[in-house]
Protein backbone atom coordinates (compact mmCIF):
# COMPACT_ATOMS: atom_id res chain seq x y z
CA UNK A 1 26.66 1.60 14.68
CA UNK A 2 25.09 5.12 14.52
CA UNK A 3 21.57 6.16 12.82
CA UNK A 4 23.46 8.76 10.55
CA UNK A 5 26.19 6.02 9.75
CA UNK A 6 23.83 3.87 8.42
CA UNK A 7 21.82 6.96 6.32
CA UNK A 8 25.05 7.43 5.11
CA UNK A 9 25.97 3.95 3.99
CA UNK A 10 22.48 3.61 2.10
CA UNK A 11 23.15 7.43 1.03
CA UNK A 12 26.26 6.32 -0.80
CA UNK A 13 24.91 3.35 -1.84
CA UNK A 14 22.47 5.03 -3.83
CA UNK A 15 24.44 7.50 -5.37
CA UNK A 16 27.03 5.39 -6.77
CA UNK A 17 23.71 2.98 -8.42
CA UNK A 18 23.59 3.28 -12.43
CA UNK A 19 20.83 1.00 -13.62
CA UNK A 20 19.76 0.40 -9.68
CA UNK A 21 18.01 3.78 -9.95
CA UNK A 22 15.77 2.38 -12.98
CA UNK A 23 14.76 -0.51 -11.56
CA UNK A 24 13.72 1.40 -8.26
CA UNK A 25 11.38 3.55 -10.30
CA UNK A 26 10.01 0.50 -12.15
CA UNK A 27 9.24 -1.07 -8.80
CA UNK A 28 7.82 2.15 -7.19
CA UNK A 29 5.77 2.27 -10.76
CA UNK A 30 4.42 -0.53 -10.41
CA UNK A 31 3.74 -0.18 -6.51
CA UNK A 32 1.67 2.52 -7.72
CA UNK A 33 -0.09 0.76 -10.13
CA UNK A 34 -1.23 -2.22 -7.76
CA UNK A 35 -1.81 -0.03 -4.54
CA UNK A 36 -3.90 2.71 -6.38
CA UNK A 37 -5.03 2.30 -9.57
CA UNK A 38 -6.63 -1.57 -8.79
CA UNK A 39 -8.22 -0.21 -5.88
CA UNK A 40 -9.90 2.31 -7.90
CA UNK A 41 -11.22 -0.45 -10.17
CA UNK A 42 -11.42 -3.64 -8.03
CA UNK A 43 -12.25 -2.39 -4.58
CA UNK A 44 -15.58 -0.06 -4.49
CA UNK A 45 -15.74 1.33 -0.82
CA UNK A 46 -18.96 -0.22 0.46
CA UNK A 47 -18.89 1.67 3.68
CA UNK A 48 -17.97 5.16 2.11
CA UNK A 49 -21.40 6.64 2.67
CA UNK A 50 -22.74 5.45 5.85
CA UNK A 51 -22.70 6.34 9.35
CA UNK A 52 -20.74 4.37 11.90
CA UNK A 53 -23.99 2.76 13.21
CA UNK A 54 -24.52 1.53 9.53
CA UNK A 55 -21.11 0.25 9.31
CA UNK A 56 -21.25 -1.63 12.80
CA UNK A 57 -24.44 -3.29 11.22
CA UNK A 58 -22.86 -4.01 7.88
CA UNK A 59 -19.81 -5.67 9.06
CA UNK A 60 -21.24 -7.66 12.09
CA UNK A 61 -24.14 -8.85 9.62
CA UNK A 62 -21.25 -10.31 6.94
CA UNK A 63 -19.50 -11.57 9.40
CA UNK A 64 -22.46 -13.74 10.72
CA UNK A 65 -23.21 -14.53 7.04
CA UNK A 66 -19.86 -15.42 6.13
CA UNK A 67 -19.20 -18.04 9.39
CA UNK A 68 -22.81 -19.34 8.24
CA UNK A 69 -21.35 -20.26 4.69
């Protein structure tokens, strides 16, 4: 089977979709939501503003306190 067969299967497959179409922008929606928008809110960047020598240190000393724990 050919690469432009199968684009072309999925192609048609997608065209011919009535309420498929809906539900694939709910789930990119929501893929959004989750992937973005909770990282904004849930996941500060803790190594944003420091230099790679500062992140080496950072990391290596959680991971030393974490194995500790």
């Amino acid at each position: 089977m050919n690469v432009i067969n199968i684009y072309r299967f999925y192609l048609e497959g997608f065209k011919s979709m009535t309420i498929g179409k809906t539900l694939w922008c709910i789930i990119l929606i929501k893929l959004f939501i989750m992937f973005f928008v909770l990282k904004i809110f849930f996941f500060p960047s803790y190594l944003g503003d420091k230099t790679n020598e500062e992140k080496g240190e950072h990391v290596s000393s959680e991971l030393i306190q974490r194995s500790l724990d």
